[in-house]
Short mmCIF file of C-alpha atoms in Angstrom, two decimals:
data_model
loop_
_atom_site.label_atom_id
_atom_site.label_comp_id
_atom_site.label_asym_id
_atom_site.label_seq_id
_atom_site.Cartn_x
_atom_site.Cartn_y
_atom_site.Cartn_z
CA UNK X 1096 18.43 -51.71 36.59
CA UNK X 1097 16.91 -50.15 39.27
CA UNK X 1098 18.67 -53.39 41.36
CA UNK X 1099 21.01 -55.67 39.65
CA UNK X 1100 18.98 -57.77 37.60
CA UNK X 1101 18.02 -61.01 39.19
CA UNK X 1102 18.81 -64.67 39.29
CA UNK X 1103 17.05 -67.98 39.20
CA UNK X 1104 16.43 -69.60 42.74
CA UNK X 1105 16.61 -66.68 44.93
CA UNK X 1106 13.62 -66.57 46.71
CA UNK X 1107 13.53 -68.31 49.94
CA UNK X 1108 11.79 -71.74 49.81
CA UNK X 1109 8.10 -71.42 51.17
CA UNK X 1110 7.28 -74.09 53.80
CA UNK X 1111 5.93 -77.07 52.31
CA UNK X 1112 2.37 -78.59 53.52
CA UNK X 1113 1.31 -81.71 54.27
CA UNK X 1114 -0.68 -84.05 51.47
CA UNK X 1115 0.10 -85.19 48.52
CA UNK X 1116 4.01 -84.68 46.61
CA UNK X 1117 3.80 -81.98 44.47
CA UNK X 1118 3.05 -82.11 40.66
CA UNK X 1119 4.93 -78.95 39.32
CA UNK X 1120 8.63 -77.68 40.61
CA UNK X 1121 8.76 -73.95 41.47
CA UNK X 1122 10.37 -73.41 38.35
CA UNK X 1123 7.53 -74.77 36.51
CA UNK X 1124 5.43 -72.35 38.05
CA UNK X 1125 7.93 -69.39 37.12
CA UNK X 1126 8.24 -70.59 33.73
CA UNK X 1127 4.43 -70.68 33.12
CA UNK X 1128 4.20 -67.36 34.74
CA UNK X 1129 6.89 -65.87 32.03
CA UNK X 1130 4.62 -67.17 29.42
CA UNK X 1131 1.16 -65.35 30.63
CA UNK X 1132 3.43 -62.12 31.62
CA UNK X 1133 4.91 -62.42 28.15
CA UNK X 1134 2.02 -62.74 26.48
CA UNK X 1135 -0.49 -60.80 28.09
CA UNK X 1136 1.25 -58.67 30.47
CA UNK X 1137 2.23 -58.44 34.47
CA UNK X 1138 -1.22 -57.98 35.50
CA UNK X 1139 -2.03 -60.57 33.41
CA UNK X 1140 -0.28 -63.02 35.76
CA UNK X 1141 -2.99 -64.22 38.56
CA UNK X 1142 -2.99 -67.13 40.44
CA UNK X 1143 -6.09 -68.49 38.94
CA UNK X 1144 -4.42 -67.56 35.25
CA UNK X 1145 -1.39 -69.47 36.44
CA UNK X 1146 -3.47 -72.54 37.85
CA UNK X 1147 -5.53 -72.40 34.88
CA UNK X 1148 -2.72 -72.83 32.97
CA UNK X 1149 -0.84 -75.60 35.32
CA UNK X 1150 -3.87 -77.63 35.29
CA UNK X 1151 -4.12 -77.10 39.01
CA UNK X 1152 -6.29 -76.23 42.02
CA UNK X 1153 -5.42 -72.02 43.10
CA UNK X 1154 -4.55 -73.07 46.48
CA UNK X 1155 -2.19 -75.77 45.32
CA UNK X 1156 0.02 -72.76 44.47
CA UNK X 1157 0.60 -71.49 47.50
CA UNK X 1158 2.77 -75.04 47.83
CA UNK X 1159 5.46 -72.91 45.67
CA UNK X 1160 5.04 -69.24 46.54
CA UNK X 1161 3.19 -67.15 49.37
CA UNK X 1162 2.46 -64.43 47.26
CA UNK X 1163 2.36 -62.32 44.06
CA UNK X 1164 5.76 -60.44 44.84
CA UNK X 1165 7.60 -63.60 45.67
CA UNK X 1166 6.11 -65.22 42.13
CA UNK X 1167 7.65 -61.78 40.83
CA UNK X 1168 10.85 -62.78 41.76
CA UNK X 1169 10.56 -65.91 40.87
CA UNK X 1170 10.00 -64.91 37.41
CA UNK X 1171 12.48 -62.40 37.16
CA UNK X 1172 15.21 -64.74 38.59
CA UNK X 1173 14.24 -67.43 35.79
CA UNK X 1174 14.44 -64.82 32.91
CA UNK X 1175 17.90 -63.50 34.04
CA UNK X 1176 19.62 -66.39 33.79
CA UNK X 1177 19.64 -65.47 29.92
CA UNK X 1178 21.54 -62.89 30.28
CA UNK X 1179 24.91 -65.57 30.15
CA UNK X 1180 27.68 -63.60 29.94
CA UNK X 1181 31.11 -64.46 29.16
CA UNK X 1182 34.37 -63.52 31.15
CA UNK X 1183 35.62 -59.72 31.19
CA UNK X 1184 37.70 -59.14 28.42
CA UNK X 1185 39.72 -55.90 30.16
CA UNK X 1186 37.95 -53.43 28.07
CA UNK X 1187 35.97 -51.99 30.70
CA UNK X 1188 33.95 -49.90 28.20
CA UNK X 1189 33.76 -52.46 25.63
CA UNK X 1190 32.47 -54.93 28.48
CA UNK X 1191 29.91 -52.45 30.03
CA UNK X 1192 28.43 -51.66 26.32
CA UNK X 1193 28.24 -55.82 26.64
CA UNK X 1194 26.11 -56.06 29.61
CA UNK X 1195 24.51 -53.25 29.10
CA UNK X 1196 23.38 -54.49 25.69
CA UNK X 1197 22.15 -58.08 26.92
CA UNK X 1198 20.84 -56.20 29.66
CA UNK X 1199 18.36 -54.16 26.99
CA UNK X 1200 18.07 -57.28 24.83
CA UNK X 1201 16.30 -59.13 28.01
CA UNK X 1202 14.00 -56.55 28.78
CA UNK X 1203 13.09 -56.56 24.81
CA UNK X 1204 12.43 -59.74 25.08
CA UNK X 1205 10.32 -59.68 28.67
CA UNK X 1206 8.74 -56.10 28.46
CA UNK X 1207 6.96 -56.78 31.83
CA UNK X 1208 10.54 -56.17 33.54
CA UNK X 1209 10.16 -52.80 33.35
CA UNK X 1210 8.23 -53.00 36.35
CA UNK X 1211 9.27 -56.41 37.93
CA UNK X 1212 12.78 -55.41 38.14
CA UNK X 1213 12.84 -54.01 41.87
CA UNK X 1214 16.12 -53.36 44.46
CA UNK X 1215 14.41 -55.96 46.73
CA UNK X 1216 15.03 -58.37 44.23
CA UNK X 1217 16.12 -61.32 46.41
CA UNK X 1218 19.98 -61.77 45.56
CA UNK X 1219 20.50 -65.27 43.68
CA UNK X 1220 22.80 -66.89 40.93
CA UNK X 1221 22.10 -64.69 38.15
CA UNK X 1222 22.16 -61.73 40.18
CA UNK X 1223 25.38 -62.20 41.74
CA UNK X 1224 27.08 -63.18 38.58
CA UNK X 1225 25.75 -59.61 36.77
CA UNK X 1226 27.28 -57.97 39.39
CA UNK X 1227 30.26 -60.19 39.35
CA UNK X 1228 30.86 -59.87 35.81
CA UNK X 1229 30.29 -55.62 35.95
CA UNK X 1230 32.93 -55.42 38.78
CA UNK X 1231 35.39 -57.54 37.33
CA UNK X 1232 34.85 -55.14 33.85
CA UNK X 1233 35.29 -52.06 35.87
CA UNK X 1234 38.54 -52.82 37.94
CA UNK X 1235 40.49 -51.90 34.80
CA UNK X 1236 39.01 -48.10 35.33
CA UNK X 1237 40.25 -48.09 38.66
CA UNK X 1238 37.66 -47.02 40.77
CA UNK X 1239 37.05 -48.51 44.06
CA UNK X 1240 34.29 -51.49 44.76
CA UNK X 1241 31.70 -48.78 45.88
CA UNK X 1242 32.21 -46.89 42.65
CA UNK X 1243 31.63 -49.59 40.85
CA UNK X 1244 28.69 -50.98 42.21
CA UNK X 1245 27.10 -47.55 42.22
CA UNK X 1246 27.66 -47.12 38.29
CA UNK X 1247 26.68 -50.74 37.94
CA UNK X 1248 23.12 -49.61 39.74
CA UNK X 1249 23.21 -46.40 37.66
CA UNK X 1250 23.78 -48.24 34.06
CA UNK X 1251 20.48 -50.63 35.63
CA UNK X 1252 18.57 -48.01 35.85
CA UNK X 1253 19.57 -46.16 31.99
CA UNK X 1254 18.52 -49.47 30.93
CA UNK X 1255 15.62 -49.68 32.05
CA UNK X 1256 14.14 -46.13 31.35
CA UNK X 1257 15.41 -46.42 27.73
CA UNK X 1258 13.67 -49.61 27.26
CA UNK X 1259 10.81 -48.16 28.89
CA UNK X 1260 11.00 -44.71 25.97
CA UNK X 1261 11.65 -47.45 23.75
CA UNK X 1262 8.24 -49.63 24.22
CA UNK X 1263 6.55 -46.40 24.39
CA UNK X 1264 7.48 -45.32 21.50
CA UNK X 1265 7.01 -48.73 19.57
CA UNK X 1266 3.00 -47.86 21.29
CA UNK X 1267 2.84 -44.17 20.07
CA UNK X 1268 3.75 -45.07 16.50
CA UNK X 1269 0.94 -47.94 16.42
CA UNK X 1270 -1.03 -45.27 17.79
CA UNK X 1271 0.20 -41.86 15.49
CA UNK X 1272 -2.75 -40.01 17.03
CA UNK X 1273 -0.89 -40.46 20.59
CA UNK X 1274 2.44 -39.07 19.32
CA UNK X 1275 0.59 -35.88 17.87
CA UNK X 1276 -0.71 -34.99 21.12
CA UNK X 1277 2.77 -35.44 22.41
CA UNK X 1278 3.63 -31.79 20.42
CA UNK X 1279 -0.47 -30.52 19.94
CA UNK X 1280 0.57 -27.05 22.17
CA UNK X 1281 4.30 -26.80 21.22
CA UNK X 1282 4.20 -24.07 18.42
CA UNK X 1283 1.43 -22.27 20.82
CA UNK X 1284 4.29 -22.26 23.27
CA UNK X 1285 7.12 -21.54 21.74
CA UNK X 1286 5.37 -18.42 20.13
CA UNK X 1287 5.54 -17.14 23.67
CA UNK X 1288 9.60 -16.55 23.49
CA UNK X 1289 9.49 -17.93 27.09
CA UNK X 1290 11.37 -20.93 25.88
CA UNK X 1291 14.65 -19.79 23.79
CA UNK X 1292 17.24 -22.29 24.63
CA UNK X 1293 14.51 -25.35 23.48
CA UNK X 1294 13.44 -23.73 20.83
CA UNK X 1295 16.89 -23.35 19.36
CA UNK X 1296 17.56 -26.97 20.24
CA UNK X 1297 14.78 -27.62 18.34
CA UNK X 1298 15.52 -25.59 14.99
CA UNK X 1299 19.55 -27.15 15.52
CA UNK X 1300 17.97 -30.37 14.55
CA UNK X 1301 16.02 -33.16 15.99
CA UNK X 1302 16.28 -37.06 15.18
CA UNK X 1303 17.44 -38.04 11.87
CA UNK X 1304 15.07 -39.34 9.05
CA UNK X 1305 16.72 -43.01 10.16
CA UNK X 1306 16.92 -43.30 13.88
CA UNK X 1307 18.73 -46.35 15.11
CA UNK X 1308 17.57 -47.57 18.92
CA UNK X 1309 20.84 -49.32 18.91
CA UNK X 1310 22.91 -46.44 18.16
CA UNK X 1311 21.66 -43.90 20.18
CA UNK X 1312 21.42 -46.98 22.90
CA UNK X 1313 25.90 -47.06 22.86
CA UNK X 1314 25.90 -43.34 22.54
CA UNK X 1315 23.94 -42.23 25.59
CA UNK X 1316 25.79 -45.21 27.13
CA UNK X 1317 29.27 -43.46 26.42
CA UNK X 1318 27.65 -40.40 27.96
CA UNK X 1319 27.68 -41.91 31.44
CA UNK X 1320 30.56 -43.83 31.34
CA UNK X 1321 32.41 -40.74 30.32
CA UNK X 1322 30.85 -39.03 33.61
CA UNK X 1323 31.58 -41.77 35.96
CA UNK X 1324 34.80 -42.76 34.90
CA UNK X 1325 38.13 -39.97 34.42
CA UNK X 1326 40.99 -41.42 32.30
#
């Protein structure tokens, strides 16, 4: 993603204060902080929301994280731990379509990711085995450890804006009235002639009756492996 996605435990440990031992682990915050963000959303996730739902005082929070962005991290570190991927096979492509595929699955799963997921994501567990696991799949191709940690940042990032068009879409066809005014002024505009190339792309055919996510997931992914990687 737009960083490697993140791992559980990678945020530096706040300073404790003095009084009484804790009731929750920082992990029990994260964990209830998935749930609202699942639920409701990323701006959903307050710290009164979170000590409402702890059955704690606000400030007692700030025992477990000094801020929002650090409980961000938090959270994304706990969810990426589900990613659990198994050793390289030495099929770069078949392994890349792997990760890539958990990788989409996760975000499916924890929609608020699409704008958790940042490249200051403290480095942790789960973080540093995605990217272990990517450049072990990718020594096969032979590119150098650079290479390979710039495609592994590039395939983030395809996952991420396709499961972005992807929730969108889901929206837009709860919502048909949205997806109409996606196309209200194309004819208008293609009338014009200023546009020959789309239009022809257009009349060539658009997406089939059946569209598969999946599919056209692995075929876009080929795209960019193809570009990165000359055999």
């Amino acid at each position: 993603m737009q960083a490697p996605t993140p791992a559980s435990g990678a945020t530096p440990s706040s300073p404790r204060r003095r009084g009484p031992r804790p009731r929750h682990s920082r992990e029990d915050v994260a964990r209830a902080a998935v749930a609202i963000a699942d639920r409701d959303g990323l701006d959903a996730v307050t710290f009164r929301a979170l000590a409402a739902r702890l059955g704690t005082g606000v400030m007692s929070l700030y025992n477990y994280v000094p801020d929002k962005q650090a409980l961000v991290y938090e959270m994304t570190e706990l969810v990426s731990a589900e990613l659990d991927l198994p050793e390289p096979t030495g099929d770069w492509r078949a392994d890349m379509h792997k990760v890539a595929g958990r990788q989409r699955d996760l975000v499916h799963r924890h929609p608020w990711l699409v704008t958790a997921l940042s490249h200051l994501q403290p480095l942790g567990p789960a973080t540093l085995a995605l990217l272990e696991f990517a450049l072990v799949a990718l020594e096969p191709a032979g590119l150098p450890a650079r290479d390979r940690l710039e495609t592994i940042s590039l395939v983030n990032g395809f996952v991420l804006n396709i499961v972005r068009a992807e929730l969108d879409g889901r929206a837009a066809a709860a919502e048909p009235q949205r997806r109409a005014g996606q196309f209200a002024m194309l004819p208008e505009l293609l009338a014009t002639g200023r546009y020959p190339r789309f239009a022809a792309a257009i009349a060539a055919g658009g997406e089939p009756e059946t569209f598969d996510p999946a599919a056209h997931f692995d075929r876009l992914l080929d795209r960019i492996l193809d570009g990165l990687v000359r055999e």
